[in-house]
Every structure is written in structure tokens, then in C-alpha cells.
PDB file of C-alpha atoms in Angstrom:
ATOM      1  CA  UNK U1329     -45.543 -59.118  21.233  1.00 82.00           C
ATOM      2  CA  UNK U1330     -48.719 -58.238  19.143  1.00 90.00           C
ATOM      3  CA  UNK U1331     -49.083 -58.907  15.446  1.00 90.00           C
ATOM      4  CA  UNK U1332     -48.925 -55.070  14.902  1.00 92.00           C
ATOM      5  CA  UNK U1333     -45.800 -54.840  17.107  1.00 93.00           C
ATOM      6  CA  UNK U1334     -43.931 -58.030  15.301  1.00 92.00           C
ATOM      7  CA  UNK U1335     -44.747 -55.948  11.917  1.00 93.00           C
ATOM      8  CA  UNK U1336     -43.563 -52.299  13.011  1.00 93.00           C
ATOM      9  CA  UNK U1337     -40.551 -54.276  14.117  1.00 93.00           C
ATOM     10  CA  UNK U1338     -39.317 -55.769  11.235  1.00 93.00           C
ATOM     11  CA  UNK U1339     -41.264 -54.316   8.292  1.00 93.00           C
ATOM     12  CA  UNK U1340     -38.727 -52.093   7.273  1.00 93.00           C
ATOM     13  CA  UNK U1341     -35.992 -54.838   7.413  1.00 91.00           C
ATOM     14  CA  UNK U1342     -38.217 -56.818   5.261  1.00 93.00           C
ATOM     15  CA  UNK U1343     -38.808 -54.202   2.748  1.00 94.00           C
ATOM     16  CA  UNK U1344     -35.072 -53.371   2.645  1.00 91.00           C
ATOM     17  CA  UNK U1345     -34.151 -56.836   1.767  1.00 90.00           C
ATOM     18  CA  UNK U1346     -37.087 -57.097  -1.066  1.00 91.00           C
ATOM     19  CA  UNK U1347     -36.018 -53.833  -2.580  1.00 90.00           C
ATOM     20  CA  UNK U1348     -32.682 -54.605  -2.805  1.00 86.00           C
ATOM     21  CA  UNK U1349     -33.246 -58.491  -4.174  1.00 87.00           C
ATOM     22  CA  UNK U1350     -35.916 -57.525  -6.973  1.00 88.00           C
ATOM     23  CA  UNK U1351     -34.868 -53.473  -7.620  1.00 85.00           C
ATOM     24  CA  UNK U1352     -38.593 -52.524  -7.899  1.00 88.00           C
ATOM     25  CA  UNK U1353     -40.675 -50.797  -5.668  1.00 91.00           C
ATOM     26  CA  UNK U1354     -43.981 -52.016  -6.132  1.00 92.00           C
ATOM     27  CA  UNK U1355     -42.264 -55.983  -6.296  1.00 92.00           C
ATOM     28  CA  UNK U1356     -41.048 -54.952  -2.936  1.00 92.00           C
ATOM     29  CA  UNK U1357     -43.969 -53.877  -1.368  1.00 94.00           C
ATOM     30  CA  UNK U1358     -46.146 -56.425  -2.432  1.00 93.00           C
ATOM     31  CA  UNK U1359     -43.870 -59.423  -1.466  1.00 94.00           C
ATOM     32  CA  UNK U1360     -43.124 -57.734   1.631  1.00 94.00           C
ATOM     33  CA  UNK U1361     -46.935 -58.028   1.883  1.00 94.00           C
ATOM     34  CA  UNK U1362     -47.245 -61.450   1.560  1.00 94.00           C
ATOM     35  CA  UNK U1363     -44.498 -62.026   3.987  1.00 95.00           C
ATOM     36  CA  UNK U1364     -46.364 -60.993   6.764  1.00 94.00           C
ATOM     37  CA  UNK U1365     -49.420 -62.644   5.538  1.00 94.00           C
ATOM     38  CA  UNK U1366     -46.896 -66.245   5.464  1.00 93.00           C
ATOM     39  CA  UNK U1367     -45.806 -64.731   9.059  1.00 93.00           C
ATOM     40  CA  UNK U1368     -49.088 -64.144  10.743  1.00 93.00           C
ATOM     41  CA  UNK U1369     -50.551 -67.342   9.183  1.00 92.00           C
ATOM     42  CA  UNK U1370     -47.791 -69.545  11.237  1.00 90.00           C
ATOM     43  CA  UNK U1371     -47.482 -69.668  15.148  1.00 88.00           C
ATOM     44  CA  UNK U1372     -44.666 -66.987  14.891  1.00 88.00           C
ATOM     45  CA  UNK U1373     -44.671 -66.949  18.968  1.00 88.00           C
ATOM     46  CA  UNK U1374     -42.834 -70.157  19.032  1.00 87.00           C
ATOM     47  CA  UNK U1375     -39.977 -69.091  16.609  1.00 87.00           C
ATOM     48  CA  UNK U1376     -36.506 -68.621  18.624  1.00 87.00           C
ATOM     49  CA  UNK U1377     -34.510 -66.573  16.093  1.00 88.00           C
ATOM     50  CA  UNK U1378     -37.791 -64.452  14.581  1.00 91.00           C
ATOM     51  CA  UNK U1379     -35.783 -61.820  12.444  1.00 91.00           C
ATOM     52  CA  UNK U1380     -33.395 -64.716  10.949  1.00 89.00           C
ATOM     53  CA  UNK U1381     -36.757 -66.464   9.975  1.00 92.00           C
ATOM     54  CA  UNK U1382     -38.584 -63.961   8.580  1.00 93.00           C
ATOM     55  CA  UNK U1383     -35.389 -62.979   6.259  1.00 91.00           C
ATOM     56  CA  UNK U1384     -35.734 -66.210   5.755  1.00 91.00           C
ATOM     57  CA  UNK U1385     -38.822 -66.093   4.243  1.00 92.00           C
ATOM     58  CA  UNK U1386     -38.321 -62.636   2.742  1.00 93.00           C
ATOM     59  CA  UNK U1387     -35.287 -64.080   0.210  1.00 91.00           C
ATOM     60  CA  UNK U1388     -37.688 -67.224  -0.458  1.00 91.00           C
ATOM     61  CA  UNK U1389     -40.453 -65.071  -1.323  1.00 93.00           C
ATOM     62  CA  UNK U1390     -38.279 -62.709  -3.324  1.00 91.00           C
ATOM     63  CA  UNK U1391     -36.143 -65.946  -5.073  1.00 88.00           C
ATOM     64  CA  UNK U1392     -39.445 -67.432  -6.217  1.00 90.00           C
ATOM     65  CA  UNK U1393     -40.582 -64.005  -7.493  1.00 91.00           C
ATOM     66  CA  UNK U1394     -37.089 -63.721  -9.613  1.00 87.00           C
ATOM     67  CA  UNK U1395     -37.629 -67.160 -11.016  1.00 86.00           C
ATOM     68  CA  UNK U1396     -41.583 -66.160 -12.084  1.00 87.00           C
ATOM     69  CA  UNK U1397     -40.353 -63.756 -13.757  1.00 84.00           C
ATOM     70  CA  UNK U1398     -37.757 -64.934 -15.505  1.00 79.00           C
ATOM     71  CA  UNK U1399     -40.068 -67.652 -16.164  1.00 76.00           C
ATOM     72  CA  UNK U1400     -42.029 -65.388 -18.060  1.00 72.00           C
ATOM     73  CA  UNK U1401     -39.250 -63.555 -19.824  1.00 65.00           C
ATOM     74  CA  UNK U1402     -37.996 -66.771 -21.312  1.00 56.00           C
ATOM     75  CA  UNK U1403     -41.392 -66.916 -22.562  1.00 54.00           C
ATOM     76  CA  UNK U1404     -41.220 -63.341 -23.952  1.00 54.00           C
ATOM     77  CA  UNK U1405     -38.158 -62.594 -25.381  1.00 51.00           C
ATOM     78  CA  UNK U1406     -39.541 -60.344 -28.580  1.00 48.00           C
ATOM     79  CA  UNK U1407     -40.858 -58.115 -25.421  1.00 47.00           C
ATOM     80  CA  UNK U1408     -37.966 -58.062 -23.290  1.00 50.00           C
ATOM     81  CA  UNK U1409     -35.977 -57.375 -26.425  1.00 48.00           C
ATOM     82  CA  UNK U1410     -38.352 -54.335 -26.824  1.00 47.00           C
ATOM     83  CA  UNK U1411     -38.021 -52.778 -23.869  1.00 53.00           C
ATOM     84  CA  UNK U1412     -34.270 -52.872 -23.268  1.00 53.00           C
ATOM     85  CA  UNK U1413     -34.055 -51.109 -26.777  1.00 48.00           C
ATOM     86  CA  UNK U1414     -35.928 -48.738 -25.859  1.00 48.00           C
ATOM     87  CA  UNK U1415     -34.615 -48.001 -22.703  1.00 50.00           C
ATOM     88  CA  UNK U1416     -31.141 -47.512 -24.035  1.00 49.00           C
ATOM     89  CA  UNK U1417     -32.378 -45.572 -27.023  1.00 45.00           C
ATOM     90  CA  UNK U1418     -33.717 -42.711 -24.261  1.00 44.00           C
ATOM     91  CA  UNK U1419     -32.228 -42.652 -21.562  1.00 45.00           C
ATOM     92  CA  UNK U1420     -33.953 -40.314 -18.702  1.00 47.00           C
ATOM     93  CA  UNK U1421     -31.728 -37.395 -17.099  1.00 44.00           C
ATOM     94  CA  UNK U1422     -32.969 -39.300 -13.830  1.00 46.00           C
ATOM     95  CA  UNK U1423     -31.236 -42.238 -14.457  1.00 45.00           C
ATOM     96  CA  UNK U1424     -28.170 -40.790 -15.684  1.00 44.00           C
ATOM     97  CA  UNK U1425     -27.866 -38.932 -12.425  1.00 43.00           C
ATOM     98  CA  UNK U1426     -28.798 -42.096 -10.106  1.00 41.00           C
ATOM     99  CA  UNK U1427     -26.385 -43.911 -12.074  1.00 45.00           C
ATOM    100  CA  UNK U1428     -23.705 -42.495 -10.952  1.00 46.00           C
ATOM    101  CA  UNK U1429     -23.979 -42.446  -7.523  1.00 48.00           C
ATOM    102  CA  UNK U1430     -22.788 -45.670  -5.355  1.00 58.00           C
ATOM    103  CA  UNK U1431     -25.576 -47.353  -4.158  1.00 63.00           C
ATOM    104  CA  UNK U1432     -27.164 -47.299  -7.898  1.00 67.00           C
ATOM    105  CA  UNK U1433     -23.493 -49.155  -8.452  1.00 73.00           C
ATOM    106  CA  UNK U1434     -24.468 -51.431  -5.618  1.00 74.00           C
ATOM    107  CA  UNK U1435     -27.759 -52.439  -6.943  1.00 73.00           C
ATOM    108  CA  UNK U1436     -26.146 -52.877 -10.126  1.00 77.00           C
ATOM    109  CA  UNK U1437     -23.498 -54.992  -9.232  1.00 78.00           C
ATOM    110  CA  UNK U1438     -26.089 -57.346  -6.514  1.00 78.00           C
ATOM    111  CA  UNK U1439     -28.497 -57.486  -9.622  1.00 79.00           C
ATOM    112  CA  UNK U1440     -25.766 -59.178 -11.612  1.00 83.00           C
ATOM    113  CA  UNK U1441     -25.148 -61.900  -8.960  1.00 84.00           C
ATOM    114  CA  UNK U1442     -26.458 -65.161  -8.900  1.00 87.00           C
ATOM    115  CA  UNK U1443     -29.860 -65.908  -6.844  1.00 85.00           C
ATOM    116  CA  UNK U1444     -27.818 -68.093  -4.645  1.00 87.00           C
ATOM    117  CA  UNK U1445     -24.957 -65.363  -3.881  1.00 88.00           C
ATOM    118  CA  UNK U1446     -27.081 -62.456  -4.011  1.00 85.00           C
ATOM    119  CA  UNK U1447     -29.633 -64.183  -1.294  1.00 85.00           C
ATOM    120  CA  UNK U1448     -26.393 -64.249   1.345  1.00 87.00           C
ATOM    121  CA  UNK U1449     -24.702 -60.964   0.389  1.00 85.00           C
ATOM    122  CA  UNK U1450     -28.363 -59.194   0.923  1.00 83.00           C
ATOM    123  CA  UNK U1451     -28.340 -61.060   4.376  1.00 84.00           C
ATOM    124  CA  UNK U1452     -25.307 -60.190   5.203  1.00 85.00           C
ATOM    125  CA  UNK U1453     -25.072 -56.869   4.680  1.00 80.00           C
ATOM    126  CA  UNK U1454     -28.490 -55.462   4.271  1.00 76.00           C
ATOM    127  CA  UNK U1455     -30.108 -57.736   6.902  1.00 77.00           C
ATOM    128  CA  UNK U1456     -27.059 -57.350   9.234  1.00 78.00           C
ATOM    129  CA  UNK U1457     -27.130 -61.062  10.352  1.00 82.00           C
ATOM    130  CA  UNK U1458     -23.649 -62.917  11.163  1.00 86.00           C
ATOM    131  CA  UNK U1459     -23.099 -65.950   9.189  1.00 88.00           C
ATOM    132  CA  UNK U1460     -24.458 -68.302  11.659  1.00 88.00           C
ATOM    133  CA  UNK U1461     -27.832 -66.674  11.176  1.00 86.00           C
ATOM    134  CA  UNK U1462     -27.868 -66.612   7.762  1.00 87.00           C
ATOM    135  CA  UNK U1463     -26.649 -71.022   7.456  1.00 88.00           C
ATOM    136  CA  UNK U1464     -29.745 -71.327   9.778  1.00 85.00           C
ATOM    137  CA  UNK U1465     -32.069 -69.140   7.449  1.00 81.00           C
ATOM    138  CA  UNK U1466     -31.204 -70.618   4.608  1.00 85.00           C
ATOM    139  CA  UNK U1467     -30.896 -73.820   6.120  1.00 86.00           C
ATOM    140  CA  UNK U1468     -27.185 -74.258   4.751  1.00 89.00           C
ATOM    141  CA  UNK U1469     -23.757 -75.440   6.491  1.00 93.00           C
ATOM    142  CA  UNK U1470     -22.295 -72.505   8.159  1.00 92.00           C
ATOM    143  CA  UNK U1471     -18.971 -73.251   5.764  1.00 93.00           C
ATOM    144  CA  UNK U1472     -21.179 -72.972   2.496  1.00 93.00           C
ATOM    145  CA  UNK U1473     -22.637 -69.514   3.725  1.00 91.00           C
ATOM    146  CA  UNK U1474     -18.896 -68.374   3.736  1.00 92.00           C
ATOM    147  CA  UNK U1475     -17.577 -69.179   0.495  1.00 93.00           C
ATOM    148  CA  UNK U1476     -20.639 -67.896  -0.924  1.00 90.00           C
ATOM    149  CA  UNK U1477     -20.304 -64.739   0.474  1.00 90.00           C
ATOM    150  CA  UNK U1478     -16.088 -64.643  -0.601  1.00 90.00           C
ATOM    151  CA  UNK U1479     -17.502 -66.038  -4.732  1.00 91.00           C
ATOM    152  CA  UNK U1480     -20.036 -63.513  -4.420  1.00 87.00           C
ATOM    153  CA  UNK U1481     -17.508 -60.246  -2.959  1.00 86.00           C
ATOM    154  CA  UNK U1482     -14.486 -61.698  -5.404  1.00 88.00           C
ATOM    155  CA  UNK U1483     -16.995 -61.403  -8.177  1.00 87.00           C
ATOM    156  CA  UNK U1484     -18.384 -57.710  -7.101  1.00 83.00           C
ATOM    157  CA  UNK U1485     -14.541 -56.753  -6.612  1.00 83.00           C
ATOM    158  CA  UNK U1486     -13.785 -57.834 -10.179  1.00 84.00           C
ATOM    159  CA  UNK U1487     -16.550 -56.518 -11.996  1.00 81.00           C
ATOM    160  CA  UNK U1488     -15.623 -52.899 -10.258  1.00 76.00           C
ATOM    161  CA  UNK U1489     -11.928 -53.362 -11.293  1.00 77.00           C
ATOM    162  CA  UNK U1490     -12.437 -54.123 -14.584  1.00 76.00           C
ATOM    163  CA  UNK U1491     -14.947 -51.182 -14.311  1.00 70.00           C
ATOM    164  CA  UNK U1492     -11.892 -48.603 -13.103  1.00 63.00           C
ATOM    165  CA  UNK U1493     -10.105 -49.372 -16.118  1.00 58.00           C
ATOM    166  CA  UNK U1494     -11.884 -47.195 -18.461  1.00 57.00           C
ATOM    167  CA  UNK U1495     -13.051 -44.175 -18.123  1.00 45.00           C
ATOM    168  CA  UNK U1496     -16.447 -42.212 -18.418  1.00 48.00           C
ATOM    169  CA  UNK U1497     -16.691 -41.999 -22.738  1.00 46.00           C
ATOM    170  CA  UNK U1498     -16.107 -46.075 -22.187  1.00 54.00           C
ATOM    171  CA  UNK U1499     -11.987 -45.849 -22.908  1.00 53.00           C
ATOM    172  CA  UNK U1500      -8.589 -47.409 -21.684  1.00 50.00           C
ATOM    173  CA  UNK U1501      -7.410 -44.987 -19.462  1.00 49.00           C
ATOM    174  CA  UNK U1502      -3.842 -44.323 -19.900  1.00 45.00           C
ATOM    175  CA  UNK U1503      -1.814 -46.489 -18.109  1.00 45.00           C
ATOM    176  CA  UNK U1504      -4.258 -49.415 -17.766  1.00 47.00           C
ATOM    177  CA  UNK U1505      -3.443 -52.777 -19.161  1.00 48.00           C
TER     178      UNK U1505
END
């Protein structure tokens, strides 16, 4: 396998996972960038489970991107104040239509995970590896992988329940304890 083949293999796996661990396109594409850079600098030809291992380095890349920035956010917190204010003071037609569909709920709800859980749900699901994979990409005992993933779904399942209890003006609903 080629360099060129090795990236039209896996490049949109890669992407996939960035996207959905940072929730920015351009963050995406340029750490899915310098994952193949970190892959085609190694001796990738040698690697037994390749896709596992360049996940692998995908959720690094992306976890020490997340912690950069919120790095610098600690830093800024007049800024980040800013912006959120603004953002809720205007809110785009856009994003009250992409709100409401599911996989804006999905982002929504990953985003709000820890690093830890969000790294082995995004495996999981988005990545499509079986738990084995993902304790060897992570470099974690296979057991550790699995309650992550059951903290990480219990916590996703709650945060939609609670959600079903009131309705769209931000109510009870009738009924609802």
C-alpha cells in the first residue's frame, strides 16, 4: 500500500472522528492534516492494526488540541465571556434549524462529555472499532474501555431524559415530575 492509498483509505475516517471530537471544521481538517504528516513520518508498514492506530493518533491529536484551547480560554475568560453573549443575544435562523435535528443533539450531548469518555464513545461509534480495538488504541485495559463507554451512554441517556421533560418554550410538561 502507497502513502496515497493508506490516505484515501482512511482520510475520511480520520476526519469523521476530528469533526466530531472538536465540532469545527477547519480544527478538523487541519488536525486531520497533521495526522497523516505523524503517519507518514513513522514506518506505518510495520503497524498490525493500522486503522486502530491511526484513531489512535487522531483522538491524541484532537485531545491535545481540546486542552490548547482550553488552555487558552482559561487565559481569556473576558473573551470567551464575549462571545457566548453574543451568540445567545442573535441567534442565526441556521442554527435554530440545525438545532433541532438529531445529530446537532448528538454533537451536543458528545461535546458535553468528558475528554476521557468522549475519546471512547467517538471510537466506538464513529470509528466503528469493537472494544478490544479501542483498549489497544488507547492503550487501556479492555475492562476500563467498557465502563467508560456505560459512564459515558448513562450520562448521554440522562441528560436526554431530563431534556424530555420540558417542552419547546423550556416548561414542565404536564405530567412530568
Amino acid at each position: 500500500m502507497t502513502d496515497r492509498e493508506l490516505f484515501d483509505a482512511y482520510n475520511k475516517d480520520v476526519y469523521r472522528t476530528c469533526y466530531y471530537m472538536l465540532r469545527n471544521v477547519q480544527d478538523a481538517e487541519d488536525v486531520c492534516h497533521d495526522v497523516f504528516v505523524t503517519v507518514f513520518r513513522q514506518d506505518w508498514h510495520e503497524i498490525e492494526q493500522l486503522r486502530a492506530w491511526i484513531l489512535r493518533i487522531s483522538v491524541n491529536h484532537c485531545l491535545n488540541l481540546l486542552r490548547k484551547q482550553q488552555r487558552r480560554t482559561v487565559k481569556q475568560p473576558q473573551l470567551q465571556w464575549m462571545r457566548k453573549h453574543q451568540e445567545a443575544s442573535v441567534p442565526a435562523v441556521d442554527a435554530q434549524v440545525l438545532k433541532r435535528e438529531s445529530s446537532e443533539e448528538w454533537e451536543k450531548l458528545l461535546g458535553q462529555l468528558p475528554e476521557k469518555l468522549m475519546a471512547v464513545v467517538v471510537l466506538r461509534y464513529l470509528g466503528e472499532l469493537s472494544t478490544a480495538e479501542i483498549a489497544q488504541s488507547l492503550n487501556l485495559p479492555q475492562g476500563t474501555v467498557k465502563s467508560r463507554l456505560h459512564k459515558a451512554l448513562k450520562l448521554m441517556r440522562g441528560k436526554l431524559e431530563s431534556k424530555e421533560l420540558y417542552d419547546t418554550r423550556g416548561e414542565r410538561q404536564y405530567g412530568a415530575p
